[in-house]
mmCIF file of C-alpha atoms and ligand atoms in Angstrom:
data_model
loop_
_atom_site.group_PDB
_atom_site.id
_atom_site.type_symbol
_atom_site.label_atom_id
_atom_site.label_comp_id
_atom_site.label_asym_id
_atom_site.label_seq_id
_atom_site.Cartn_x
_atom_site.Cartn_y
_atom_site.Cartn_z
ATOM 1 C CA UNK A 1 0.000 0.000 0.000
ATOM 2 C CA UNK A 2 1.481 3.612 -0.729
ATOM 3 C CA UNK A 3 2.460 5.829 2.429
ATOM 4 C CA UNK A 4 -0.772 8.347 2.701
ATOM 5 C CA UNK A 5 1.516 12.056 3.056
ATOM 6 C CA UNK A 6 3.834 11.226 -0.419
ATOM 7 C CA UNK A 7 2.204 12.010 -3.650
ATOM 8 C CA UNK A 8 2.521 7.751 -4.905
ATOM 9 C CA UNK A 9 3.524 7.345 -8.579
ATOM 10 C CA UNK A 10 4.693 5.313 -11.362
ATOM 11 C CA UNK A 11 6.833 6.339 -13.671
ATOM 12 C CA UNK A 12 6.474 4.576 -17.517
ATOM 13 C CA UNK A 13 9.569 4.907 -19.310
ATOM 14 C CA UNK A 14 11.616 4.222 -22.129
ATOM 15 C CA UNK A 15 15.645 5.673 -20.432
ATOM 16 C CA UNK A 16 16.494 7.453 -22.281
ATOM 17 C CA UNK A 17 19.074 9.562 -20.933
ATOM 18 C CA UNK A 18 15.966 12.310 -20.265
ATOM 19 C CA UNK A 19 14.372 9.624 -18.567
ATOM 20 C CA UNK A 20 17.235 8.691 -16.218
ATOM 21 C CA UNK A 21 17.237 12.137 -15.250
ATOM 22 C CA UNK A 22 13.210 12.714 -14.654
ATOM 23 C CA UNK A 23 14.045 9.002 -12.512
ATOM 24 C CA UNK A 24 16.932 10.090 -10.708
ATOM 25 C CA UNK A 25 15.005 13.743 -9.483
ATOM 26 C CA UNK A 26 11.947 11.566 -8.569
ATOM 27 C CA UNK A 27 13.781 9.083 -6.519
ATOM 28 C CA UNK A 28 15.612 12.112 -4.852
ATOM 29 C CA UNK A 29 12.887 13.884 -3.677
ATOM 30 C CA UNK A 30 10.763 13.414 -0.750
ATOM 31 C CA UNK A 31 7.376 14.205 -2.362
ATOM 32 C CA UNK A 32 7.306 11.347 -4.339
ATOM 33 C CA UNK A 33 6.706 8.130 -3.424
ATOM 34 C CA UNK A 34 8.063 6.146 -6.689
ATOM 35 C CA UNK A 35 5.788 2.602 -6.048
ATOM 36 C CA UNK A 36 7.630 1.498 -9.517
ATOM 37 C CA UNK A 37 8.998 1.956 -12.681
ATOM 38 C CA UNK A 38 6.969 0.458 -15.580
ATOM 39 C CA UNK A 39 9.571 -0.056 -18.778
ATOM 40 C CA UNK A 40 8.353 0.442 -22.499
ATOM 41 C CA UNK A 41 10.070 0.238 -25.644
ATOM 42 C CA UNK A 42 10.621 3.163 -27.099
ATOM 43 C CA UNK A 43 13.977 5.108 -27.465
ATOM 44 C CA UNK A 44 15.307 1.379 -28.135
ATOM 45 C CA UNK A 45 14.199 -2.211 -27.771
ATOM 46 C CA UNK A 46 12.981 -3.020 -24.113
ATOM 47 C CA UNK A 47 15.569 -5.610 -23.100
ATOM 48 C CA UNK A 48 17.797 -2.079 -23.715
ATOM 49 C CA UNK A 49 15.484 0.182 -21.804
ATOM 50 C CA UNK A 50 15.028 -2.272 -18.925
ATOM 51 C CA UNK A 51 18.715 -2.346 -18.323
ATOM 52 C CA UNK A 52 19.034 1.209 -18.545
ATOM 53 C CA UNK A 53 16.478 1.347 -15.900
ATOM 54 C CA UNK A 54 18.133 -0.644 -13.606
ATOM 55 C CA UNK A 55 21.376 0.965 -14.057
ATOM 56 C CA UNK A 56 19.872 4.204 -13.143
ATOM 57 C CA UNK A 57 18.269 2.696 -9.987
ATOM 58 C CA UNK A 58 21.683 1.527 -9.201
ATOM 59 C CA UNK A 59 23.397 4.964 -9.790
ATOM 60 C CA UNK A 60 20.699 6.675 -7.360
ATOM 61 C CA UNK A 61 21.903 3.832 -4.977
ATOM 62 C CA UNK A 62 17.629 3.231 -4.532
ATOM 63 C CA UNK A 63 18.174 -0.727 -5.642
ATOM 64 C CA UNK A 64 15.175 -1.470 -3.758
ATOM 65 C CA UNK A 65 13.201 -0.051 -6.314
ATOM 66 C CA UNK A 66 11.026 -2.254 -8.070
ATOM 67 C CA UNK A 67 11.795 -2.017 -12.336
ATOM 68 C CA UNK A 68 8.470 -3.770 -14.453
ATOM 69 C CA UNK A 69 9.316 -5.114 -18.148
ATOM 70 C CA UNK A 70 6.074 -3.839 -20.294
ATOM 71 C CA UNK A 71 5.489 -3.882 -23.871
ATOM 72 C CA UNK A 72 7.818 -4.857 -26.029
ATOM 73 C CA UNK A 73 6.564 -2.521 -28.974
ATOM 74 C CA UNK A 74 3.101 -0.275 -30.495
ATOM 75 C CA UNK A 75 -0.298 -1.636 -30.089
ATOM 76 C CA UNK A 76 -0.731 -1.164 -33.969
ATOM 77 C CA UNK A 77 2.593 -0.467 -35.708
ATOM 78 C CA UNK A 78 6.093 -1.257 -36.111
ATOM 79 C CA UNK A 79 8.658 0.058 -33.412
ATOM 80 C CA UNK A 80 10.082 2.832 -34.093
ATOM 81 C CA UNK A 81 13.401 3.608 -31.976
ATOM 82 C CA UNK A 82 15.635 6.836 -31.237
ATOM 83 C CA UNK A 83 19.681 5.275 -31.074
ATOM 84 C CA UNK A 84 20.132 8.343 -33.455
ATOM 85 C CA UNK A 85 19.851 10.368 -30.667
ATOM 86 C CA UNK A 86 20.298 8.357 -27.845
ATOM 87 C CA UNK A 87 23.406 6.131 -29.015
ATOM 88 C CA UNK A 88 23.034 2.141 -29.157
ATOM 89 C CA UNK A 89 22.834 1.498 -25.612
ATOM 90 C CA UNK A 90 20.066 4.310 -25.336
ATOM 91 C CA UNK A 91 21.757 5.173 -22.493
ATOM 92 C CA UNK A 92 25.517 6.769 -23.672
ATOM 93 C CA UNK A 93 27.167 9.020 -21.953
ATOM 94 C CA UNK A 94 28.952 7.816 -18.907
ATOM 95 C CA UNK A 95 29.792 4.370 -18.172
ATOM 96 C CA UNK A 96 27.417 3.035 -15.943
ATOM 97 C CA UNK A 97 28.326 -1.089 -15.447
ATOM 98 C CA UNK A 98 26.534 -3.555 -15.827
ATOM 99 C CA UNK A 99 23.231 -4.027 -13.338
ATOM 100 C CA UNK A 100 23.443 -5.930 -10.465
ATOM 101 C CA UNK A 101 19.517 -5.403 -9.465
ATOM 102 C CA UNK A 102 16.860 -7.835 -11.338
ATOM 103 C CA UNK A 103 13.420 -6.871 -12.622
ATOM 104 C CA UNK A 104 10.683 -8.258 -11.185
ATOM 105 C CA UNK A 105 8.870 -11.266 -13.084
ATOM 106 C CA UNK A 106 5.424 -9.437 -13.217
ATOM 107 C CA UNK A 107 4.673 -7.384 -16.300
ATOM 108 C CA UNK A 108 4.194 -3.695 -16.141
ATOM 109 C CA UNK A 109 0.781 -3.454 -17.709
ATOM 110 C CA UNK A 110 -0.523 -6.029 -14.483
ATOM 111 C CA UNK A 111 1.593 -4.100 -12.261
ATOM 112 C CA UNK A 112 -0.187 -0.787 -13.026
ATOM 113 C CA UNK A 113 -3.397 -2.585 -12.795
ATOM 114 C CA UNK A 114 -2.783 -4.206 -9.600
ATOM 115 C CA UNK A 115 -1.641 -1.040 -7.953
ATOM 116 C CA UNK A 116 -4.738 0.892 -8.782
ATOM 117 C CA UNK A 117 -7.439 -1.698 -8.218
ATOM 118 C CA UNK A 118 -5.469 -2.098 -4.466
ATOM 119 C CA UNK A 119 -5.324 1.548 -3.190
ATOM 120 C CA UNK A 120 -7.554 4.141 -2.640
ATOM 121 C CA UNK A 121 -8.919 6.335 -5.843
ATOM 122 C CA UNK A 122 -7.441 8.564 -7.318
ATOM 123 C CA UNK A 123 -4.368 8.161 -4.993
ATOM 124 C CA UNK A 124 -2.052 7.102 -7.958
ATOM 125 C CA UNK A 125 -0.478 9.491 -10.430
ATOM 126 C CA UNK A 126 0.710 7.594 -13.799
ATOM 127 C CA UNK A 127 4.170 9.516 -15.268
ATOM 128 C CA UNK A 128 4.592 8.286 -18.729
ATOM 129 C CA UNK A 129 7.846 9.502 -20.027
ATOM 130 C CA UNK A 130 7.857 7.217 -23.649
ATOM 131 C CA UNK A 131 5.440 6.088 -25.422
ATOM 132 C CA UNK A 132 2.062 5.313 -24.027
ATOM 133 C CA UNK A 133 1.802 2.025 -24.872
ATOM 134 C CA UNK A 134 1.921 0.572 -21.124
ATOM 135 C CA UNK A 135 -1.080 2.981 -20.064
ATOM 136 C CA UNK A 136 -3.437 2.368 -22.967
ATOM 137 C CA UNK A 137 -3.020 -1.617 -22.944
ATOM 138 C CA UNK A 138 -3.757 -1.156 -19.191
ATOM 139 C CA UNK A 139 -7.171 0.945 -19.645
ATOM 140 C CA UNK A 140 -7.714 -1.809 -22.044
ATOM 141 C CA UNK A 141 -7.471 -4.698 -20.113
ATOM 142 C CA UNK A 142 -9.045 -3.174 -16.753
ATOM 143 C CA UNK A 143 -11.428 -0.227 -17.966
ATOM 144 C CA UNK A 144 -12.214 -0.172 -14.382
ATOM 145 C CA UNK A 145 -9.363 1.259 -13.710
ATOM 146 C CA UNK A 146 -9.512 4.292 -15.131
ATOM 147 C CA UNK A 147 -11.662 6.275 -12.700
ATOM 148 C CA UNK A 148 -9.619 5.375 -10.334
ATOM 149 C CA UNK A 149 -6.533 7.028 -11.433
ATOM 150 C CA UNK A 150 -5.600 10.734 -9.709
ATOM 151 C CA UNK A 151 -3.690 11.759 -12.830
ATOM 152 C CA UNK A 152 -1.523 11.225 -15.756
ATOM 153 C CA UNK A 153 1.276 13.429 -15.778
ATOM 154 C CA UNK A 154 3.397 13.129 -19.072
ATOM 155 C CA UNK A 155 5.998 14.505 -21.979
ATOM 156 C CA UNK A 156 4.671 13.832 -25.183
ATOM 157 C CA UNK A 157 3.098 15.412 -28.019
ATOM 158 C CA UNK A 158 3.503 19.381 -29.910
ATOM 159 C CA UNK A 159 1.964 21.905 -31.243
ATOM 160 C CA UNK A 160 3.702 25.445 -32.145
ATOM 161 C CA UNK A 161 6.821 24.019 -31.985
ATOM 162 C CA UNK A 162 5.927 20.847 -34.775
ATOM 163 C CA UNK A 163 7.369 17.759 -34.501
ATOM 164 C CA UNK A 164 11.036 16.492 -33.416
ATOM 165 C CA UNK A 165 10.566 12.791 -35.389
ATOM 166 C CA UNK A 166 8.472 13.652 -38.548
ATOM 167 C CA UNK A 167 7.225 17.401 -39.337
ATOM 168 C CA UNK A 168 4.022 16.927 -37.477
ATOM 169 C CA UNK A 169 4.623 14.047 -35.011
ATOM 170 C CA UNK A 170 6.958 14.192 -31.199
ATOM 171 C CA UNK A 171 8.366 11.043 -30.372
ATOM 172 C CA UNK A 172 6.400 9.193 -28.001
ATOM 173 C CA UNK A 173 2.959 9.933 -29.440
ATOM 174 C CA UNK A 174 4.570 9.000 -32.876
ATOM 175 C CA UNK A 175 5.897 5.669 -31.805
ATOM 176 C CA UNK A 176 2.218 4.341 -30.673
ATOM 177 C CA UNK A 177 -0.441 7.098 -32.214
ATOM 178 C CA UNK A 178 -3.121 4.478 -30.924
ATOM 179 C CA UNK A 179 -2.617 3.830 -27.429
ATOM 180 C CA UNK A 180 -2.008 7.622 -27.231
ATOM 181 C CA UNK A 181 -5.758 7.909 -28.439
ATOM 182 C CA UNK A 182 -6.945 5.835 -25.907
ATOM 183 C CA UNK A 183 -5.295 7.690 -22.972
ATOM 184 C CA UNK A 184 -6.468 11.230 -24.345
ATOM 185 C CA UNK A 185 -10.237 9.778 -24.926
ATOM 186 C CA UNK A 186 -10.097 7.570 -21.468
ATOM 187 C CA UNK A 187 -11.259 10.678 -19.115
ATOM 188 C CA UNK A 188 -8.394 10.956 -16.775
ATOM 189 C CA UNK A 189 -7.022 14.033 -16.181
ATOM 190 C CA UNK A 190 -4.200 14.396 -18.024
ATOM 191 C CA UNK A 191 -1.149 17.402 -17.334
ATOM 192 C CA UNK A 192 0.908 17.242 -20.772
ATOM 193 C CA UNK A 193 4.186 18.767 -21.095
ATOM 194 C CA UNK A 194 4.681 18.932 -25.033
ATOM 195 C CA UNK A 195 8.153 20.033 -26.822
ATOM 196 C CA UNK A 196 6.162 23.729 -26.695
ATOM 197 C CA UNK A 197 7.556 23.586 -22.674
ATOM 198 C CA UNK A 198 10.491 21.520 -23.207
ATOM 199 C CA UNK A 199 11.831 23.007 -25.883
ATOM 200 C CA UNK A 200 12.034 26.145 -23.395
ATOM 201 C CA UNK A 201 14.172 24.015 -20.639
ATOM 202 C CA UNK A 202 17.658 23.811 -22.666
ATOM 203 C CA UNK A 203 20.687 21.837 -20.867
ATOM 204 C CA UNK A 204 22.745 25.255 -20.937
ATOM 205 C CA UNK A 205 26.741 24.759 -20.683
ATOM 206 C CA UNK A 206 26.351 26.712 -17.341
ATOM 207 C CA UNK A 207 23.940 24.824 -16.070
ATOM 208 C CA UNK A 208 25.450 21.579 -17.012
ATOM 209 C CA UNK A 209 28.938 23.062 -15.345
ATOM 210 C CA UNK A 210 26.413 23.710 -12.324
ATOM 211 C CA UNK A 211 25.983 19.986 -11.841
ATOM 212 C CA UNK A 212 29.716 18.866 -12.197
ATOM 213 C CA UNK A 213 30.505 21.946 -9.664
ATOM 214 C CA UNK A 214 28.581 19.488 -6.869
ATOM 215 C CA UNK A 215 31.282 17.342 -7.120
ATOM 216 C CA UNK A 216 29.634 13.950 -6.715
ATOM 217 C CA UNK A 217 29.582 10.915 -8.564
ATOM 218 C CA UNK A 218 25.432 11.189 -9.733
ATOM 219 C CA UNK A 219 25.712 14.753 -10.612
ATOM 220 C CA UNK A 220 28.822 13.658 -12.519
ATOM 221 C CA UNK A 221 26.893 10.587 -14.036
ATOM 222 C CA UNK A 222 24.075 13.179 -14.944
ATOM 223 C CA UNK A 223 26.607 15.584 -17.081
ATOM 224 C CA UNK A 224 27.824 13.250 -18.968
ATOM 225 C CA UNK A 225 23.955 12.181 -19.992
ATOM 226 C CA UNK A 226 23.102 15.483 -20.375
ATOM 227 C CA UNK A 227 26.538 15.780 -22.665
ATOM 228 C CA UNK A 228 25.980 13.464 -24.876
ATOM 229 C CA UNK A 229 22.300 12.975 -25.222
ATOM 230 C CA UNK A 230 22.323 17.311 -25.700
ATOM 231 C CA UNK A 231 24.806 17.193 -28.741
ATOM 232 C CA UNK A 232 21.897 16.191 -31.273
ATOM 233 C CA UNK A 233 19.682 18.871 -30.387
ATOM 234 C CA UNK A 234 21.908 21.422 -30.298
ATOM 235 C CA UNK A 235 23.281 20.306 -33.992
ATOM 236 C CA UNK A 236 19.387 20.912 -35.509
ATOM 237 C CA UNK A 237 18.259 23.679 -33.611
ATOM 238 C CA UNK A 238 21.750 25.170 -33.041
ATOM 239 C CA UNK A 239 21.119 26.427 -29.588
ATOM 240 C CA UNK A 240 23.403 26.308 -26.803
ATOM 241 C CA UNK A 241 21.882 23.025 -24.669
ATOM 242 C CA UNK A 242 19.501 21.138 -25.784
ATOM 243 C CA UNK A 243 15.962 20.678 -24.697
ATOM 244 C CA UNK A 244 15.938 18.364 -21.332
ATOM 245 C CA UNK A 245 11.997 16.976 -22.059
ATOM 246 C CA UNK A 246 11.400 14.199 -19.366
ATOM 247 C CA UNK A 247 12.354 15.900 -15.891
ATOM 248 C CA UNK A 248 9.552 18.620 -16.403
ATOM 249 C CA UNK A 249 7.223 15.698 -15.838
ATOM 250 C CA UNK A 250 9.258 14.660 -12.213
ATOM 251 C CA UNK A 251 10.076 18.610 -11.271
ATOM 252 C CA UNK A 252 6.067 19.610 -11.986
ATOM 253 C CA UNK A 253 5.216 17.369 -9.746
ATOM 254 C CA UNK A 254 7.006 18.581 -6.984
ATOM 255 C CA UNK A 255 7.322 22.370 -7.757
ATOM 256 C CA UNK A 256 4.288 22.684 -10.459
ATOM 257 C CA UNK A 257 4.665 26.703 -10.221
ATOM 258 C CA UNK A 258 7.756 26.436 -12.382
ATOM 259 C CA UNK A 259 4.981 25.957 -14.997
ATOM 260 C CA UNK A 260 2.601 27.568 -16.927
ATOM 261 C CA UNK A 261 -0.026 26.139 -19.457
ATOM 262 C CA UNK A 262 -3.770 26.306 -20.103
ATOM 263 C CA UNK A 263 -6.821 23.348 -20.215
ATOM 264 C CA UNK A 264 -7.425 22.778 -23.695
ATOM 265 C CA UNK A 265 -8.589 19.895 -26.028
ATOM 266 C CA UNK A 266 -6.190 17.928 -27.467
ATOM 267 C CA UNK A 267 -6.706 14.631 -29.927
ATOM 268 C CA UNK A 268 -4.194 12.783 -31.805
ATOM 269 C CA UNK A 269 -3.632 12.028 -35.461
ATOM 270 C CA UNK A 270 -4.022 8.046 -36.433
ATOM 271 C CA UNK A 271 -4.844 8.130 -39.625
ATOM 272 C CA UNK A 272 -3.049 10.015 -42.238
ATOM 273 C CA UNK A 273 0.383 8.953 -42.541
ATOM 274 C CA UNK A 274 1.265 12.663 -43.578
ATOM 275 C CA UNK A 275 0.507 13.563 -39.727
ATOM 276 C CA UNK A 276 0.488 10.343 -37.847
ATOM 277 C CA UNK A 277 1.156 10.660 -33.975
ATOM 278 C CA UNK A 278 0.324 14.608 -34.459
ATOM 279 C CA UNK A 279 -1.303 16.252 -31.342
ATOM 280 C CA UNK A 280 -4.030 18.533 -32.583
ATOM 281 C CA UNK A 281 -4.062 21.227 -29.888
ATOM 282 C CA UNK A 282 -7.192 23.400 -29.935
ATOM 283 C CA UNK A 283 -4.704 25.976 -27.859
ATOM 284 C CA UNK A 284 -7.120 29.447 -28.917
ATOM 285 C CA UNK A 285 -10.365 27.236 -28.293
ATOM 286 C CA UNK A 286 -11.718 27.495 -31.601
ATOM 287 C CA UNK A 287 -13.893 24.471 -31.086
ATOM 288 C CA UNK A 288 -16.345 22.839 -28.564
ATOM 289 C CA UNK A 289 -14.260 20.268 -28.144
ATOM 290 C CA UNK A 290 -14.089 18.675 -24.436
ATOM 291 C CA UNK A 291 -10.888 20.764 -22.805
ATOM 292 C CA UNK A 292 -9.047 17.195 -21.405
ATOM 293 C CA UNK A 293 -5.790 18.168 -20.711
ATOM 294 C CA UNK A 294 -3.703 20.578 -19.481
ATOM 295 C CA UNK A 295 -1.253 21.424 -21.527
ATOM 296 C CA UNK A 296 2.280 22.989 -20.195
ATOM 297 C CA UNK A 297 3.824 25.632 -22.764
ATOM 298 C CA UNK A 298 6.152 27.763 -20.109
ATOM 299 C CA UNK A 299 8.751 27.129 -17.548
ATOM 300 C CA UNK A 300 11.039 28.742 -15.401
ATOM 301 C CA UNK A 301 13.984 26.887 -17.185
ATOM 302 C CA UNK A 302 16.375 28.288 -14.144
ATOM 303 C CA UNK A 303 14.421 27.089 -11.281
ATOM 304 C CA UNK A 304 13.531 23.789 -13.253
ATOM 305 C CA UNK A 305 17.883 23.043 -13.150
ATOM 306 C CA UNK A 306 18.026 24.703 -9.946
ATOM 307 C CA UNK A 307 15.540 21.921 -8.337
ATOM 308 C CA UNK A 308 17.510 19.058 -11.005
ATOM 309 C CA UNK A 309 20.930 19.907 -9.279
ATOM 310 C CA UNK A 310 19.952 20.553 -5.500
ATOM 311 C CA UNK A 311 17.859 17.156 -5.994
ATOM 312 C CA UNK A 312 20.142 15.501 -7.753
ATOM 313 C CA UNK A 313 23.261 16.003 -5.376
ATOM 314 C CA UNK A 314 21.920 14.615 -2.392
ATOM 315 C CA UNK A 315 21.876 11.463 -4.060
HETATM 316 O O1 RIB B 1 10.386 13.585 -27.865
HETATM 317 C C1 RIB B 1 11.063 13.458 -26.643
HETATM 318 C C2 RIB B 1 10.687 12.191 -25.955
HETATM 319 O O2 RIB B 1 11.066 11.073 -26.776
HETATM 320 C C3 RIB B 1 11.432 11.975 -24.631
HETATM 321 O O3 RIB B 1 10.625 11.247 -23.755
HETATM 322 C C4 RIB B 1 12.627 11.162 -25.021
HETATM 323 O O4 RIB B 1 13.119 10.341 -23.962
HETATM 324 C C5 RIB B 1 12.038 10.279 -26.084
HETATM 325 O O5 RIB B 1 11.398 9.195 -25.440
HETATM 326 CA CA1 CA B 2 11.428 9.143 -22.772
#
């Protein structure tokens, strides 16, 4: 059962050096209450993910945390992975060794389902940081579920700012444009940070000297994710830094006034190959359409590293 005065989530993800750093501010900060982490394929194959996963676990030194294989690909489609970005491992950068920690032998899509059915409602906040494959097959399998969920708190999607994988399409929608459906038409409240926030939250060489000037061997670890997984960004856009998407998922749940956004309806793309995995936005409500999320478009980019590197270091 989840301990009452800690906001309990579970974190989805596809690590992802983002990811490892939206995991390693979660499991550093009091607030949360991290009940698992539910792995997805996504920036690479799962056995990959799953790894990386565990080896952030073990970096955090929180090996009591409890790492759930999910799906192994789309509901619908082909998977599409990220090493172009990412690197093979999906998790280059510093060199992490090999995991000591296991995962557990229960799947994450029964894991989810077990963990709402057995606690209060709404007492569990989802964090999907990949694609939403996990989520979707579990509002499938258990519709009764979904009332019972507090909130879904994820990256994903675009609107002003396009699309970072085709014109149109951000990653994680893209890779499964149908379970993403089913999690924007299942009701839940959903709080969406799309690349219109993250884009706004760029891994700055002062703020990545910031981390190293902690002196520690996870802030250390951290830089050289940030380095590497940073260098493809800042080649397209040609910014300095590159935009760190998956923490503003952990750090708005602990300091949500670093944000700004606005409720508005948003429903996804799945038929035209043109604009699969788009998220069509209705950001000036020009339609009736039900508002169901809301969707982040600001942040205070300093206080958002701020909270990364104070977090970070006391691991
Ligand atoms: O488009 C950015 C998203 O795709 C991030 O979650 C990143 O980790 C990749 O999964
Ligand atoms: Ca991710």
């Amino acid at each position: 059962m989840a301990n009452n005065d800690k906001r309990a989530i579970i974190i989805d993800t596809d690590p992802g050096q983002d990811d490892a750093v939206a995991i390693l501010l979660a499991l550093a900060s009091p607030e949360l209450e991290v009940l698992g982490l539910t792995i997805v394929a996504g920036n690479v194959p799962l056995d990959l993910t799953v790894k990386n996963a565990l080896k952030v676990c073990e970096l955090a030194g929180k090996t009591d945390t409890k790492v759930f294989p999910g799906a192994t690909g789309p509901m619908g489609r082909p998977l599409v992975t990220a090493e172009h970005v990412h690197g093979e491992t999906g998790l280059n950068g510093p060199d992490l060794p090999e995991p000591t920690m296991l995962p557990q032998d229960q799947n994450g899509v029964d894991f989810i389902i077990e963990q709402i059915r057995a606690n209060k409602d709404r007492h569990i906040t989802l964090c999907p940081l990949g694609p939403l494959t996990n989520i979707a097959t579990a509002l499938q399998k258990a519709p009764d579920i979904a009332p019972k969920i507090r909130e879904i708190v994820m990256m994903g999607g675009g609107f002003f700012e396009g699309g970072n994988i085709t014109p149109a399409a951000e990653f994680n929608i893209y890779v499964d444009p149908q379970a993403a459906d089913i999690v924007f038409k299942s009701g839940i409240p959903i709080v969406m940070a799309p690349l219109d926030c993250t884009h706004k939250a760029l891994t700055t060489k002062e703020r990545i000297d910031a981390l190293r000037a902690k002196g520690t061997k996870v802030c250390d670890a951290t830089a050289d994710l940030i380095d590497f997984f940073e260098r493809f960004d800042e080649e397209k856009y040609g910014t300095d830094g590159g935009p760190l998407h998956d923490p503003c998922v952990t750090a708005y749940l602990i300091k949500p006034e670093l944000f700004l956004g606005r409720m508005c309806n948003v429903e996804i793309e799945t038929e035209s190959e043109l604009t699969m995995g788009m998220t069509v936005i209705d950001w000036w409500g020009v339609t009736d359409r039900k508002k169901n999320a809301m969707v982040l478009n600001q942040v205070d980019a300093q206080g958002f590293f701020n909270l990364i590197t104070e977090r970070v270091a006391t691991l």
